[in-house]
Amino acid sequence: MSRTREEPVLLGDPRHRTEDIRAADPLGADALLAAVPRMNERADVAALTVALRTLLPDRERAALWSVAGAAAAMRDLGILLGSLKRHGVQPLAAVPEALPVLELLGRRTDMVPRDTVHHYTTWNPVGPRRRSYTGHPAEALLQEAVRMVFPGLAGALDDCARVARLEPHDAGFACALDRIAHRVRAMVDSIDLTVAEVSPEYFALTLRPYFEEVEVGGRDYLGPAAAQVPLWLVDLTLWQCDRTDPSYDAFLAESVPYGLPAWRDFHDRHRGGVSAVSKLAAAVGRVGADRLPPPLAASAEALGRVLRILKTFRARHLGIARKAYRDDVRLYEEGSGGAPVALLRSILDLTRENETMVRRTTVRRRPAAAAPAGPTAA
C-alpha cells in the first residue's frame, strides 16, 4: 500500500538510520570522550574546556558532512556541553568559538543547536564507544530504557496518522489502534526497567545535574531530557488535539522544537484535528451506547486498550518522579524536560478521564425492568 501525503515518511530520513549515526565519529572523539567520566568525577572544568575546544571542527569541513555526520558531531560536543554546565560553567562563555559550530550543526540536521534525547540515547554508540557523563552502569541502563521505546513510537505514528484519517466505524480504525497498543507497550517495559535498575537517588543527585539547560546564541536550550520522547504525539491524535488543558499545551510548546523534523511536521498537521476519543464519542452518540454495531464496538475496545497502556505508563512514571523530586532528595524544582511533577499528575488525570469515557461506551445499557402491575405497584 502506498503512503499518503499525511503520513510521516521516515524510511528515507537519514535521522532514522541510527546505525549510521552511531558508527560515525567525524570529530575523532572516541578516545577523548572515553575520559569524560573521569573528568566529571574530578570536576575538572579545565580539562573539559580543553576537550570542547579540541573537538571543534573546521566550519568549512563540517558544512560538507552528511546529516548523519552532523548528528554524530552534535552528540559528541553535547556530552561536553552538559558536563561543563553541570559544574557551573556556561560552555559558550568558556569556549565562545563553539557558537557558530553548534548553529551550523543545528541547521545541517534541522534541529535545535545542541544535543537532544535522540543524540544521548538513540544515536549514541553501544558498547565501549558509548558516550556517557558518569560511566556508571545505571546511566547505561537509563540510556537503554529510553532507547528501547523509539522504534515502537516511530511505527506507532504511522498508525496514528491512519487513525486521524479514519472514522470509528471503519474496520481499519480498530486495527490501527491495536498496532499502536502493541508498539507503545514498550513504554511500560522501559519504565519497569528504570524502576528495577535505576534508583531515584542516583538520578536526582548524580545524573539529573547533567541535563541542565545551556545558553546558545542568547537562548536557553534544555538538555537531553526523557520528556523529549514524543509520546505526546500519540496523545495528540488519540485525545490531546481537542481535549487538552493549558498546562499540557504549554509543555508541548516547549517540547516540540526538540523533536525530529518529521515529528514536528506530524504535530503541525494534527494539532488542529479531531481526536479519536471525540470521533468515537460522536459516533456512539449517533447510534446509542446500547446498540453499538460490531465495528464500532471493536474500535471502542481497541481505543480503551491503548489508553489503559498510556495510563499505566504515566502512573509508574509519576511514581518515579515523586521519589526523585521529593523534598529530601531533589536538587531541582522541575524535571529535566522543564515540567514540574504536578504536570505529570495532570496528564495522568487527563489520560484516565479519556480512558474512562471510552470504557463507558462499551458498557451496554440494560433495558429497565417493567414495573409490577396492580396493588403492589401502588
PDB file of C-alpha atoms in Angstrom, residues 16 26 36 43 54 56 66 76 141 172 178 193-194 216 218 228 252 255 276 284 307 311 341 344 376:
ATOM      1  CA  HIS A  16      16.295   7.233  11.260  1.00  0.00           C
ATOM      2  CA  PRO A  26      33.536  12.761  12.489  1.00  0.00           C
ATOM      3  CA  VAL A  36      34.909  12.398  30.220  1.00  0.00           C
ATOM      4  CA  ALA A  43      35.027  18.232  38.368  1.00  0.00           C
ATOM      5  CA  THR A  54      39.991  20.474  20.860  1.00  0.00           C
ATOM      6  CA  LEU A  56      35.602  21.816  17.491  1.00  0.00           C
ATOM      7  CA  SER A  66      26.122  14.316   5.872  1.00  0.00           C
ATOM      8  CA  ASP A  76      29.815  14.292  20.937  1.00  0.00           C
ATOM      9  CA  LEU A 141      20.646   1.262  31.769  1.00  0.00           C
ATOM     10  CA  GLY A 172      -9.053  -0.134   9.854  1.00  0.00           C
ATOM     11  CA  ASP A 178      -4.318  -2.445  18.109  1.00  0.00           C
ATOM     12  CA  LEU A 193      13.424  -1.425  33.629  1.00  0.00           C
ATOM     13  CA  THR A 194      14.082   2.023  35.057  1.00  0.00           C
ATOM     14  CA  VAL A 216      23.297  29.080  22.839  1.00  0.00           C
ATOM     15  CA  GLY A 218      21.250  34.142  23.703  1.00  0.00           C
ATOM     16  CA  GLN A 228      11.504  14.855  24.638  1.00  0.00           C
ATOM     17  CA  LEU A 252       4.078  20.843  24.143  1.00  0.00           C
ATOM     18  CA  SER A 255       8.942  20.155  23.862  1.00  0.00           C
ATOM     19  CA  ALA A 276     -10.024   9.572  18.209  1.00  0.00           C
ATOM     20  CA  VAL A 284     -21.650   6.401  19.778  1.00  0.00           C
ATOM     21  CA  LEU A 307      -5.397   4.455  26.745  1.00  0.00           C
ATOM     22  CA  LYS A 311      -2.390   5.323  31.854  1.00  0.00           C
ATOM     23  CA  VAL A 341       5.851  16.784  38.832  1.00  0.00           C
ATOM     24  CA  LEU A 344       2.737  14.560  35.221  1.00  0.00           C
ATOM     25  CA  THR A 376     -48.252  -3.903  44.659  1.00  0.00           C
TER      26      THR A 376
END
